[in-house]
């Protein structure tokens, strides 16, 4: 008999035991290891995919940021350029204004200087004219001319206005009747007496005149009493003329100043 | 003709240890030991040892073959079909050892394996689609096919056993005959041929078992689907 049933049973048992043993020691661990590895690989692949996605996203983000930055930069540059243009215009405007102002000031200064110069020249001329006149007159001065002048003084004294006479009388009263008559040369006694009489005629109280010579005077006669003074002399005349001329000039200057300021204001 | 069943090594009352059982134990021991030695230090990482790689190739190869037969859930059938293949292949490979008589050259062993397949087909079929679902496969395509189905079930088991036995026994027999009549070189070639034949037999046996199981499981599944469909329609 080829088949031994005892052996068949034993082999079936053996086979089933082997199936169990191999399942326990071979298939299960091997499949488990493979599964784990596949799981790991899949996880890694997924992770890699996720990272790739992330990287792509980040790249996109960076590109966007770059773009934004570029745009911003451009806008800022434009702004800055605009600002610079404005500033430049402003500065130019300011510089022009300043230049205008400076020019105006300069013109004014020049004008003033010119005026000053003119005035100075005028003053100098006037002074020179008076100096020449004085020199000429002092050269011409003499005793006989003095007498003429004394007579002119007398005439002036006699022809003095009521107001003047009153003031002189008051001054004489204050000086207790003492009056000083000054002249460049010694006056003749007849003329001195005449002057004494004329002065006495002005005041009620007795007046005593003292006659002096003052060499610094060009020519003429002068009466001082208290704080009052009445005279007729070339010096006096010239001084009066000068004063008058000064007044006239100052008035004219004032007028000019007014017209210039008016014209400045209008322009 | 050497029948390893008849070579009793040890006997005690009912128990008797013949060469077939002893050789099978030896093979089992080696297989389990090697598996244990390799799988106790398995790596789940990307770097694996060469031995692990070999085992993975074997296991995955078997699994893929089962899938190709048409069984979707290959993992369930892997231990049974895989062990069939590994045991038969290893028993055949060991023919290179002198004085070795493969247990598969004993009709008892091949009958035992064929019986296992014979029992496994309905067992898996019932596990997959229930008792009723499996029994219906015998009525396919019509009720009148029942006797033929039963005959086919039995006959293919016998064919499986005889085929494996015949091939294994013949390999050993031819080698021994040639050894007695031919010079030394010729049996070597026959030995190589025998190794190839044993591998092919292991493959055929395992694949046929897979096909039978697949047929049983698939018929059951089809019936189950039909029932579900009818219930849904109803």
Tab-separated table of C-alpha atoms in Angstrom:
chain	number	residue	atom	x	y	z
A	1	UNK	CA	0.000	0.000	0.000
A	2	UNK	CA	1.467	3.314	-1.067
A	3	UNK	CA	-0.547	5.429	1.326
A	4	UNK	CA	0.154	5.058	5.012
A	5	UNK	CA	-2.804	6.800	6.703
A	6	UNK	CA	-0.932	7.224	9.915
A	7	UNK	CA	1.720	9.167	8.077
A	8	UNK	CA	-0.946	11.115	6.215
A	9	UNK	CA	-2.494	12.226	9.509
A	10	UNK	CA	0.924	13.059	10.926
A	11	UNK	CA	1.852	15.079	7.833
A	12	UNK	CA	-1.448	16.985	7.910
A	13	UNK	CA	-0.683	17.866	11.502
A	14	UNK	CA	2.887	18.726	10.614
A	15	UNK	CA	1.715	20.923	7.772
A	16	UNK	CA	-0.800	22.764	9.913
A	17	UNK	CA	1.825	23.307	12.609
A	18	UNK	CA	4.217	24.600	9.981
A	19	UNK	CA	1.550	26.953	8.648
A	20	UNK	CA	1.034	28.325	12.117
A	21	UNK	CA	4.772	28.589	12.820
A	22	UNK	CA	5.557	30.318	9.536
A	23	UNK	CA	2.634	32.629	10.001
A	24	UNK	CA	4.015	33.473	13.410
A	25	UNK	CA	7.674	33.792	12.437
A	26	UNK	CA	7.694	34.676	8.752
A	27	UNK	CA	4.619	36.175	7.135
A	28	UNK	CA	3.396	38.358	9.947
A	29	UNK	CA	6.667	40.099	10.800
A	30	UNK	CA	7.678	40.444	7.187
A	31	UNK	CA	4.366	41.901	6.111
A	32	UNK	CA	4.332	44.122	9.155
A	33	UNK	CA	7.786	45.431	8.327
A	34	UNK	CA	6.773	46.013	4.712
A	35	UNK	CA	3.605	47.792	5.758
A	36	UNK	CA	5.493	49.947	8.169
A	37	UNK	CA	8.033	50.815	5.559
A	38	UNK	CA	5.383	51.600	2.996
A	39	UNK	CA	3.632	53.719	5.560
A	40	UNK	CA	6.872	55.485	6.278
A	41	UNK	CA	7.595	56.033	2.612
A	42	UNK	CA	4.093	57.327	2.042
A	43	UNK	CA	4.420	59.600	5.024
A	44	UNK	CA	7.706	60.892	3.696
A	45	UNK	CA	6.283	61.395	0.262
A	46	UNK	CA	3.323	63.213	1.723
A	47	UNK	CA	5.632	65.308	3.827
A	48	UNK	CA	7.750	66.053	0.797
A	49	UNK	CA	4.627	66.980	-1.132
A	50	UNK	CA	3.483	69.172	1.720
A	51	UNK	CA	6.880	70.829	1.866
A	52	UNK	CA	6.837	71.324	-1.843
A	53	UNK	CA	3.439	72.920	-1.574
A	54	UNK	CA	4.640	75.059	1.238
A	55	UNK	CA	7.729	76.050	-0.691
A	56	UNK	CA	5.579	76.892	-3.700
A	57	UNK	CA	3.289	78.934	-1.524
A	58	UNK	CA	6.210	80.695	0.049
A	59	UNK	CA	7.716	81.339	-3.338
A	60	UNK	CA	4.452	82.809	-4.504
A	61	UNK	CA	4.270	84.881	-1.385
A	62	UNK	CA	7.792	86.125	-1.857
A	63	UNK	CA	7.111	86.951	-5.471
A	64	UNK	CA	4.060	88.896	-4.390
A	65	UNK	CA	6.041	90.640	-1.709
A	66	UNK	CA	8.770	91.468	-4.163
A	67	UNK	CA	6.226	92.845	-6.540
A	68	UNK	CA	4.630	94.907	-3.810
A	69	UNK	CA	7.990	96.138	-2.705
A	70	UNK	CA	8.873	97.076	-6.269
A	71	UNK	CA	5.617	98.947	-6.695
A	72	UNK	CA	6.016	100.669	-3.391
A	73	UNK	CA	9.550	101.633	-4.216
A	74	UNK	CA	8.471	103.031	-7.539
A	75	UNK	CA	5.681	105.031	-5.978
A	76	UNK	CA	8.021	106.293	-3.296
A	77	UNK	CA	10.560	107.263	-5.924
A	78	UNK	CA	7.911	109.109	-7.858
A	79	UNK	CA	6.772	110.816	-4.695
A	80	UNK	CA	10.313	111.768	-3.819
A	81	UNK	CA	10.911	113.105	-7.332
A	82	UNK	CA	7.702	115.112	-7.145
A	83	UNK	CA	8.690	116.433	-3.765
A	84	UNK	CA	12.143	117.322	-5.024
A	85	UNK	CA	10.599	119.164	-7.987
A	86	UNK	CA	8.284	121.064	-5.670
A	87	UNK	CA	11.109	121.851	-3.309
A	88	UNK	CA	13.243	123.049	-6.161
A	89	UNK	CA	10.462	125.266	-7.445
A	90	UNK	CA	9.924	126.588	-3.956
A	91	UNK	CA	13.591	127.260	-3.430
A	92	UNK	CA	13.861	128.967	-6.789
A	93	UNK	CA	10.849	131.076	-5.932
A	94	UNK	CA	12.332	131.950	-2.595
A	95	UNK	CA	15.718	132.733	-4.125
A	96	UNK	CA	14.050	134.919	-6.703
A	97	UNK	CA	12.124	136.740	-4.007
A	98	UNK	CA	15.259	137.170	-1.966
A	99	UNK	CA	17.127	138.426	-4.969
A	100	UNK	CA	14.262	140.823	-5.655
A	101	UNK	CA	14.303	142.024	-2.085
A	102	UNK	CA	18.064	142.345	-2.085
A	103	UNK	CA	17.965	144.278	-5.293
A	104	UNK	CA	15.285	146.542	-3.876
A	105	UNK	CA	17.323	147.097	-0.767
A	106	UNK	CA	20.403	147.745	-2.816
A	107	UNK	CA	18.552	150.192	-4.997
A	108	UNK	CA	17.226	151.928	-1.952
A	109	UNK	CA	20.677	152.029	-0.402
A	110	UNK	CA	22.109	153.457	-3.600
A	111	UNK	CA	19.350	156.020	-3.762
A	112	UNK	CA	19.886	156.954	-0.150
A	113	UNK	CA	23.580	157.193	-0.658
A	114	UNK	CA	22.997	159.363	-3.680
A	115	UNK	CA	20.695	161.569	-1.696
A	116	UNK	CA	23.159	161.705	1.148
A	117	UNK	CA	25.888	162.571	-1.259
A	118	UNK	CA	23.717	165.212	-2.820
A	119	UNK	CA	22.908	166.631	0.569
A	120	UNK	CA	26.497	166.560	1.628
A	121	UNK	CA	27.542	168.230	-1.579
A	122	UNK	CA	24.798	170.787	-1.048
A	123	UNK	CA	25.902	171.325	2.532
A	124	UNK	CA	29.499	171.655	1.521
A	125	UNK	CA	28.609	174.146	-1.220
A	126	UNK	CA	26.535	176.138	1.213
A	127	UNK	CA	29.274	176.091	3.791
A	128	UNK	CA	31.835	177.083	1.205
A	129	UNK	CA	29.600	179.871	-0.046
A	130	UNK	CA	29.173	181.230	3.460
A	131	UNK	CA	32.849	180.798	4.223
A	132	UNK	CA	33.764	182.721	1.087
A	133	UNK	CA	31.212	185.379	1.902
A	134	UNK	CA	32.547	185.679	5.434
A	135	UNK	CA	36.126	185.902	4.213
A	136	UNK	CA	35.223	188.514	1.630
A	137	UNK	CA	33.215	190.504	4.087
A	138	UNK	CA	35.888	190.272	6.822
A	139	UNK	CA	38.456	191.389	4.245
A	140	UNK	CA	36.262	194.369	3.441
A	141	UNK	CA	35.534	195.127	7.112
A	142	UNK	CA	36.823	198.530	8.329
A	143	UNK	CA	36.008	201.391	10.755
A	144	UNK	CA	33.873	203.264	8.286
A	145	UNK	CA	31.946	200.118	7.459
A	146	UNK	CA	31.562	199.579	11.174
A	147	UNK	CA	30.048	202.998	11.475
A	148	UNK	CA	27.595	202.169	8.723
A	149	UNK	CA	26.730	199.037	10.484
A	150	UNK	CA	26.297	200.820	13.785
A	151	UNK	CA	23.928	203.175	12.085
A	152	UNK	CA	22.067	200.249	10.616
A	153	UNK	CA	21.929	198.773	14.138
A	154	UNK	CA	20.590	202.043	15.462
A	155	UNK	CA	17.985	202.105	12.771
A	156	UNK	CA	17.000	198.571	13.611
A	157	UNK	CA	16.799	199.463	17.289
A	158	UNK	CA	14.578	202.408	16.597
A	159	UNK	CA	12.441	200.601	14.127
A	160	UNK	CA	12.050	197.548	16.349
A	161	UNK	CA	8.512	196.270	16.779
A	162	UNK	CA	6.486	196.834	19.964
A	163	UNK	CA	6.873	193.234	20.932
A	164	UNK	CA	10.611	193.320	20.538
A	165	UNK	CA	10.876	196.548	22.427
A	166	UNK	CA	8.864	195.119	25.294
A	167	UNK	CA	11.013	192.002	25.505
A	168	UNK	CA	14.185	194.148	25.461
A	169	UNK	CA	12.842	196.326	28.227
A	170	UNK	CA	12.071	193.301	30.378
A	171	UNK	CA	15.548	191.898	29.709
A	172	UNK	CA	17.106	195.221	30.651
A	173	UNK	CA	15.045	195.259	33.836
A	174	UNK	CA	16.323	191.837	34.750
A	175	UNK	CA	19.962	192.887	34.022
A	176	UNK	CA	19.507	195.822	36.401
A	177	UNK	CA	20.137	198.354	33.635
A	178	UNK	CA	23.378	196.825	32.524
A	179	UNK	CA	23.728	196.302	28.760
A	180	UNK	CA	26.762	195.259	26.798
A	181	UNK	CA	27.366	196.579	23.274
A	182	UNK	CA	29.891	194.515	21.321
A	183	UNK	CA	31.501	195.461	18.070
A	184	UNK	CA	34.510	194.295	16.028
A	185	UNK	CA	36.134	197.809	16.119
A	186	UNK	CA	36.079	200.611	18.628
A	187	UNK	CA	32.983	202.757	17.932
A	188	UNK	CA	33.340	206.583	17.748
A	189	UNK	CA	32.119	208.286	20.948
A	190	UNK	CA	29.399	210.248	19.125
A	191	UNK	CA	27.958	207.005	17.845
A	192	UNK	CA	28.336	205.445	21.296
A	193	UNK	CA	26.287	208.272	22.813
A	194	UNK	CA	23.652	207.907	20.146
A	195	UNK	CA	23.318	204.179	20.870
A	196	UNK	CA	23.168	204.945	24.640
A	197	UNK	CA	20.328	207.339	24.025
A	198	UNK	CA	18.445	204.935	21.841
A	199	UNK	CA	18.708	202.183	24.441
A	200	UNK	CA	17.721	204.545	27.232
A	201	UNK	CA	14.726	205.576	25.204
A	202	UNK	CA	13.547	201.973	25.207
A	203	UNK	CA	13.583	201.503	28.959
A	204	UNK	CA	12.194	203.728	31.653
A	205	UNK	CA	14.947	203.083	34.207
A	206	UNK	CA	18.472	204.419	33.816
A	207	UNK	CA	20.608	202.282	31.704
A	208	UNK	CA	24.352	202.139	31.612
A	209	UNK	CA	25.888	200.793	28.439
A	210	UNK	CA	29.328	199.179	28.303
A	211	UNK	CA	31.094	199.100	24.963
A	212	UNK	CA	33.422	196.168	24.117
A	213	UNK	CA	35.359	195.102	21.056
A	214	UNK	CA	35.215	191.467	19.978
A	215	UNK	CA	37.796	190.600	17.330
A	216	UNK	CA	36.106	187.265	16.483
A	217	UNK	CA	33.219	189.184	14.976
A	218	UNK	CA	33.412	189.895	11.263
A	219	UNK	CA	31.610	193.152	11.458
A	220	UNK	CA	28.502	194.613	13.098
A	221	UNK	CA	27.088	195.674	16.438
A	222	UNK	CA	25.414	193.551	19.082
A	223	UNK	CA	23.501	194.384	22.276
A	224	UNK	CA	23.110	191.823	25.040
A	225	UNK	CA	21.173	192.358	28.216
A	226	UNK	CA	20.181	189.555	30.558
A	227	UNK	CA	19.404	186.649	28.277
A	228	UNK	CA	18.255	188.874	25.430
A	229	UNK	CA	20.289	189.845	22.404
A	230	UNK	CA	19.604	192.221	19.542
A	231	UNK	CA	22.184	192.795	16.836
A	232	UNK	CA	22.935	193.811	13.359
A	233	UNK	CA	26.076	192.187	12.021
A	234	UNK	CA	27.253	190.364	8.943
A	235	UNK	CA	27.726	187.368	11.139
A	236	UNK	CA	24.254	187.592	12.445
A	237	UNK	CA	22.890	188.219	9.026
A	238	UNK	CA	24.722	185.292	7.542
A	239	UNK	CA	23.639	183.039	10.417
A	240	UNK	CA	20.073	184.090	9.905
A	241	UNK	CA	20.364	183.413	6.225
A	242	UNK	CA	21.882	180.005	6.908
A	243	UNK	CA	19.133	179.111	9.331
A	244	UNK	CA	16.550	180.122	6.825
A	245	UNK	CA	18.215	178.131	4.091
A	246	UNK	CA	18.484	175.089	6.392
A	247	UNK	CA	14.806	175.325	7.193
A	248	UNK	CA	13.967	175.548	3.544
A	249	UNK	CA	16.145	172.516	2.699
A	250	UNK	CA	14.772	170.370	5.498
A	251	UNK	CA	11.238	171.174	4.372
A	252	UNK	CA	12.106	170.156	0.850
A	253	UNK	CA	13.704	166.903	2.077
A	254	UNK	CA	10.612	166.100	4.056
A	255	UNK	CA	8.483	166.597	0.997
A	256	UNK	CA	10.775	164.380	-1.052
A	257	UNK	CA	10.716	161.653	1.571
A	258	UNK	CA	6.945	161.727	1.598
A	259	UNK	CA	6.743	161.413	-2.169
A	260	UNK	CA	9.251	158.512	-2.243
A	261	UNK	CA	7.445	156.563	0.462
A	262	UNK	CA	4.180	157.176	-1.335
A	263	UNK	CA	5.674	155.920	-4.586
A	264	UNK	CA	7.187	152.837	-2.793
A	265	UNK	CA	3.866	152.020	-1.282
A	266	UNK	CA	2.090	152.294	-4.620
A	267	UNK	CA	4.660	150.078	-6.346
B	1	UNK	CA	11.821	2.200	-5.119
B	2	UNK	CA	12.356	3.556	-1.650
B	3	UNK	CA	9.257	4.415	0.314
B	4	UNK	CA	10.320	6.613	3.216
B	5	UNK	CA	7.102	5.691	5.013
B	6	UNK	CA	8.352	2.206	5.494
B	7	UNK	CA	11.638	3.160	7.077
B	8	UNK	CA	10.708	3.203	10.704
B	9	UNK	CA	13.295	4.998	12.811
B	10	UNK	CA	11.650	4.713	16.212
B	11	UNK	CA	8.471	3.052	17.449
B	12	UNK	CA	6.657	3.174	20.774
B	13	UNK	CA	3.202	1.592	20.928
B	14	UNK	CA	0.953	3.444	18.569
B	15	UNK	CA	3.565	6.067	17.825
B	16	UNK	CA	6.054	5.374	15.090
B	17	UNK	CA	8.574	7.748	13.668
B	18	UNK	CA	9.262	6.984	10.029
B	19	UNK	CA	11.701	8.747	7.713
B	20	UNK	CA	8.980	10.912	6.078
B	21	UNK	CA	7.899	12.434	9.358
B	22	UNK	CA	11.465	12.807	10.583
B	23	UNK	CA	12.562	14.525	7.370
B	24	UNK	CA	9.517	16.786	7.485
B	25	UNK	CA	10.354	17.756	11.040
B	26	UNK	CA	13.880	18.498	9.980
B	27	UNK	CA	12.655	20.719	7.166
B	28	UNK	CA	10.179	22.440	9.456
B	29	UNK	CA	12.880	23.055	12.021
B	30	UNK	CA	15.216	24.602	9.479
B	31	UNK	CA	12.483	26.772	7.940
B	32	UNK	CA	11.192	28.047	11.288
B	33	UNK	CA	14.700	28.586	12.646
B	34	UNK	CA	15.823	30.545	9.600
B	35	UNK	CA	12.615	32.600	9.651
B	36	UNK	CA	12.979	33.314	13.323
B	37	UNK	CA	16.665	34.224	13.027
B	38	UNK	CA	15.976	36.670	10.237
B	39	UNK	CA	12.691	38.147	11.403
B	40	UNK	CA	13.717	38.775	14.993
B	41	UNK	CA	15.753	41.733	13.806
B	42	UNK	CA	13.507	43.219	11.189
B	43	UNK	CA	13.950	46.783	10.118
B	44	UNK	CA	11.014	48.920	9.109
B	45	UNK	CA	13.335	51.609	7.837
B	46	UNK	CA	14.580	52.141	4.328
B	47	UNK	CA	17.823	50.276	5.011
B	48	UNK	CA	17.245	46.546	5.345
B	49	UNK	CA	19.534	43.526	5.696
B	50	UNK	CA	20.140	41.173	2.762
B	51	UNK	CA	18.406	38.275	4.481
B	52	UNK	CA	15.365	40.376	5.207
B	53	UNK	CA	15.391	41.455	1.584
B	54	UNK	CA	15.425	37.788	0.446
B	55	UNK	CA	12.515	36.910	2.694
B	56	UNK	CA	10.594	39.984	1.561
B	57	UNK	CA	11.123	38.990	-2.062
B	58	UNK	CA	9.835	35.472	-1.351
B	59	UNK	CA	6.812	36.593	0.658
B	60	UNK	CA	5.889	39.415	-1.698
B	61	UNK	CA	6.410	37.126	-4.703
B	62	UNK	CA	3.978	34.590	-3.273
B	63	UNK	CA	1.490	37.311	-2.378
B	64	UNK	CA	1.633	38.774	-5.882
B	65	UNK	CA	1.135	35.335	-7.413
B	66	UNK	CA	-1.946	34.797	-5.253
B	67	UNK	CA	-3.250	38.178	-6.367
B	68	UNK	CA	-2.651	37.313	-9.993
B	69	UNK	CA	-4.772	34.188	-9.611
B	70	UNK	CA	-7.627	36.513	-8.793
B	71	UNK	CA	-7.944	36.486	-5.030
B	72	UNK	CA	-8.421	40.044	-3.907
B	73	UNK	CA	-7.612	39.596	-0.216
B	74	UNK	CA	-4.294	37.782	-0.703
B	75	UNK	CA	-3.108	38.336	2.842
B	76	UNK	CA	-5.669	35.916	4.306
B	77	UNK	CA	-4.551	33.049	2.047
B	78	UNK	CA	-0.863	33.834	2.191
B	79	UNK	CA	0.071	31.610	5.185
B	80	UNK	CA	-1.631	28.516	3.761
B	81	UNK	CA	-0.625	28.822	0.110
B	82	UNK	CA	2.788	30.250	0.932
B	83	UNK	CA	3.597	27.422	3.297
B	84	UNK	CA	2.511	24.892	0.670
B	85	UNK	CA	4.927	26.380	-1.814
B	86	UNK	CA	7.794	26.873	0.601
B	87	UNK	CA	7.524	23.387	2.068
B	88	UNK	CA	7.370	21.630	-1.308
B	89	UNK	CA	10.065	23.807	-2.844
B	90	UNK	CA	12.378	23.388	0.118
B	91	UNK	CA	11.771	19.636	0.213
B	92	UNK	CA	12.687	19.478	-3.485
B	93	UNK	CA	15.745	21.744	-3.127
B	94	UNK	CA	17.197	19.582	-0.425
B	95	UNK	CA	17.621	16.774	-2.961
B	96	UNK	CA	21.141	18.076	-3.470
B	97	UNK	CA	21.987	16.604	-0.061
B	98	UNK	CA	23.257	13.059	-0.447
B	99	UNK	CA	21.140	10.229	0.964
B	100	UNK	CA	18.239	12.639	1.298
B	101	UNK	CA	14.778	11.343	0.445
B	102	UNK	CA	12.248	14.132	0.045
B	103	UNK	CA	9.093	13.642	2.093
B	104	UNK	CA	7.110	14.672	-0.988
B	105	UNK	CA	8.211	11.511	-2.715
B	106	UNK	CA	5.944	9.706	-0.294
B	107	UNK	CA	2.350	9.454	-1.463
B	108	UNK	CA	1.271	9.833	2.125
B	109	UNK	CA	2.761	13.354	2.286
B	110	UNK	CA	1.355	14.461	-1.031
B	111	UNK	CA	-2.022	12.971	-0.097
B	112	UNK	CA	-1.852	14.832	3.188
B	113	UNK	CA	-1.136	18.119	1.390
B	114	UNK	CA	-3.857	17.430	-1.169
B	115	UNK	CA	-6.291	16.670	1.647
B	116	UNK	CA	-5.358	19.948	3.238
B	117	UNK	CA	-6.228	21.716	0.006
B	118	UNK	CA	-9.399	19.640	-0.292
B	119	UNK	CA	-10.465	20.835	3.146
B	120	UNK	CA	-9.163	24.358	2.715
B	121	UNK	CA	-11.317	25.080	-0.339
B	122	UNK	CA	-14.662	24.703	1.475
B	123	UNK	CA	-13.212	26.144	4.661
B	124	UNK	CA	-12.167	29.397	2.969
B	125	UNK	CA	-15.347	29.404	0.897
B	126	UNK	CA	-17.519	29.144	4.001
B	127	UNK	CA	-15.400	31.722	5.845
B	128	UNK	CA	-15.793	34.103	2.926
B	129	UNK	CA	-19.470	33.725	2.060
B	130	UNK	CA	-21.088	31.578	4.766
B	131	UNK	CA	-22.182	27.945	4.665
B	132	UNK	CA	-25.212	28.485	2.450
B	133	UNK	CA	-23.300	30.648	0.054
B	134	UNK	CA	-20.597	28.048	-0.290
B	135	UNK	CA	-22.955	25.081	-0.739
B	136	UNK	CA	-24.735	26.926	-3.505
B	137	UNK	CA	-21.539	26.762	-5.555
B	138	UNK	CA	-22.207	23.042	-5.982
B	139	UNK	CA	-25.486	23.885	-7.715
B	140	UNK	CA	-23.781	26.067	-10.300
B	141	UNK	CA	-24.690	26.573	-13.040
B	142	UNK	CA	-27.757	24.292	-12.487
B	143	UNK	CA	-28.978	21.823	-9.927
B	144	UNK	CA	-28.102	18.920	-12.240
B	145	UNK	CA	-24.422	19.792	-12.040
B	146	UNK	CA	-24.280	18.829	-8.328
B	147	UNK	CA	-22.871	15.276	-8.826
B	148	UNK	CA	-20.349	16.514	-11.346
B	149	UNK	CA	-19.245	19.264	-9.028
B	150	UNK	CA	-18.760	16.775	-6.208
B	151	UNK	CA	-16.841	14.385	-8.474
B	152	UNK	CA	-14.643	17.242	-9.707
B	153	UNK	CA	-13.924	18.270	-6.137
B	154	UNK	CA	-12.740	14.806	-5.200
B	155	UNK	CA	-10.955	14.026	-8.414
B	156	UNK	CA	-8.914	17.188	-8.424
B	157	UNK	CA	-7.732	16.482	-4.905
B	158	UNK	CA	-6.598	13.036	-5.973
B	159	UNK	CA	-4.998	14.473	-9.113
B	160	UNK	CA	-3.145	17.013	-7.019
B	161	UNK	CA	-1.772	14.357	-4.713
B	162	UNK	CA	-0.825	11.910	-7.450
B	163	UNK	CA	0.777	14.595	-9.616
B	164	UNK	CA	3.073	15.826	-6.872
B	165	UNK	CA	3.892	12.347	-5.718
B	166	UNK	CA	4.577	11.124	-9.237
B	167	UNK	CA	6.924	13.951	-10.058
B	168	UNK	CA	8.824	13.805	-6.808
B	169	UNK	CA	9.093	10.029	-6.726
B	170	UNK	CA	10.053	9.867	-10.371
B	171	UNK	CA	12.816	12.414	-9.875
B	172	UNK	CA	14.347	10.365	-7.094
B	173	UNK	CA	13.781	7.140	-8.975
B	174	UNK	CA	15.297	8.340	-12.227
B	175	UNK	CA	18.336	9.621	-10.363
B	176	UNK	CA	18.850	6.284	-8.659
B	177	UNK	CA	18.341	4.307	-11.863
B	178	UNK	CA	20.710	6.498	-13.848
B	179	UNK	CA	23.251	6.333	-11.093
B	180	UNK	CA	23.334	2.565	-11.483
B	181	UNK	CA	23.648	2.445	-15.301
B	182	UNK	CA	25.422	5.654	-16.349
B	183	UNK	CA	28.749	7.341	-15.594
B	184	UNK	CA	29.011	10.081	-12.946
B	185	UNK	CA	28.385	13.120	-15.102
B	186	UNK	CA	24.930	12.150	-16.365
B	187	UNK	CA	23.184	11.879	-12.964
B	188	UNK	CA	24.429	15.357	-12.126
B	189	UNK	CA	22.565	16.785	-15.091
B	190	UNK	CA	19.520	14.759	-14.119
B	191	UNK	CA	19.882	16.055	-10.578
B	192	UNK	CA	19.812	19.673	-11.854
B	193	UNK	CA	16.780	18.795	-13.944
B	194	UNK	CA	15.231	17.270	-10.858
B	195	UNK	CA	15.772	20.462	-8.890
B	196	UNK	CA	14.059	22.441	-11.624
B	197	UNK	CA	11.213	19.906	-11.754
B	198	UNK	CA	10.722	20.113	-7.990
B	199	UNK	CA	10.520	23.927	-8.146
B	200	UNK	CA	8.038	23.724	-10.963
B	201	UNK	CA	6.003	21.171	-9.025
B	202	UNK	CA	5.956	23.339	-5.943
B	203	UNK	CA	4.787	26.255	-8.044
B	204	UNK	CA	2.127	24.187	-9.820
B	205	UNK	CA	0.848	22.675	-6.588
B	206	UNK	CA	0.566	26.026	-4.850
B	207	UNK	CA	-0.977	27.727	-7.881
B	208	UNK	CA	-3.521	24.980	-8.373
B	209	UNK	CA	-4.450	25.157	-4.710
B	210	UNK	CA	-4.811	28.928	-5.088
B	211	UNK	CA	-6.980	28.487	-8.168
B	212	UNK	CA	-9.258	26.013	-6.419
B	213	UNK	CA	-9.626	28.223	-3.400
B	214	UNK	CA	-10.177	31.249	-5.628
B	215	UNK	CA	-12.876	29.400	-7.544
B	216	UNK	CA	-14.637	28.431	-4.325
B	217	UNK	CA	-14.353	31.888	-2.845
B	218	UNK	CA	-15.386	33.676	-6.008
B	219	UNK	CA	-18.434	31.469	-6.591
B	220	UNK	CA	-19.492	32.140	-3.055
B	221	UNK	CA	-18.938	35.852	-3.475
B	222	UNK	CA	-20.929	35.893	-6.682
B	223	UNK	CA	-23.848	34.132	-5.009
B	224	UNK	CA	-23.680	36.516	-2.102
B	225	UNK	CA	-23.769	39.493	-4.480
B	226	UNK	CA	-26.678	37.996	-6.389
B	227	UNK	CA	-28.561	37.482	-3.137
B	228	UNK	CA	-27.842	41.026	-2.059
B	229	UNK	CA	-29.006	42.302	-5.413
B	230	UNK	CA	-32.226	40.285	-5.214
B	231	UNK	CA	-32.861	41.552	-1.713
B	232	UNK	CA	-32.261	45.131	-2.826
B	233	UNK	CA	-34.536	44.667	-5.861
B	234	UNK	CA	-37.201	42.999	-3.738
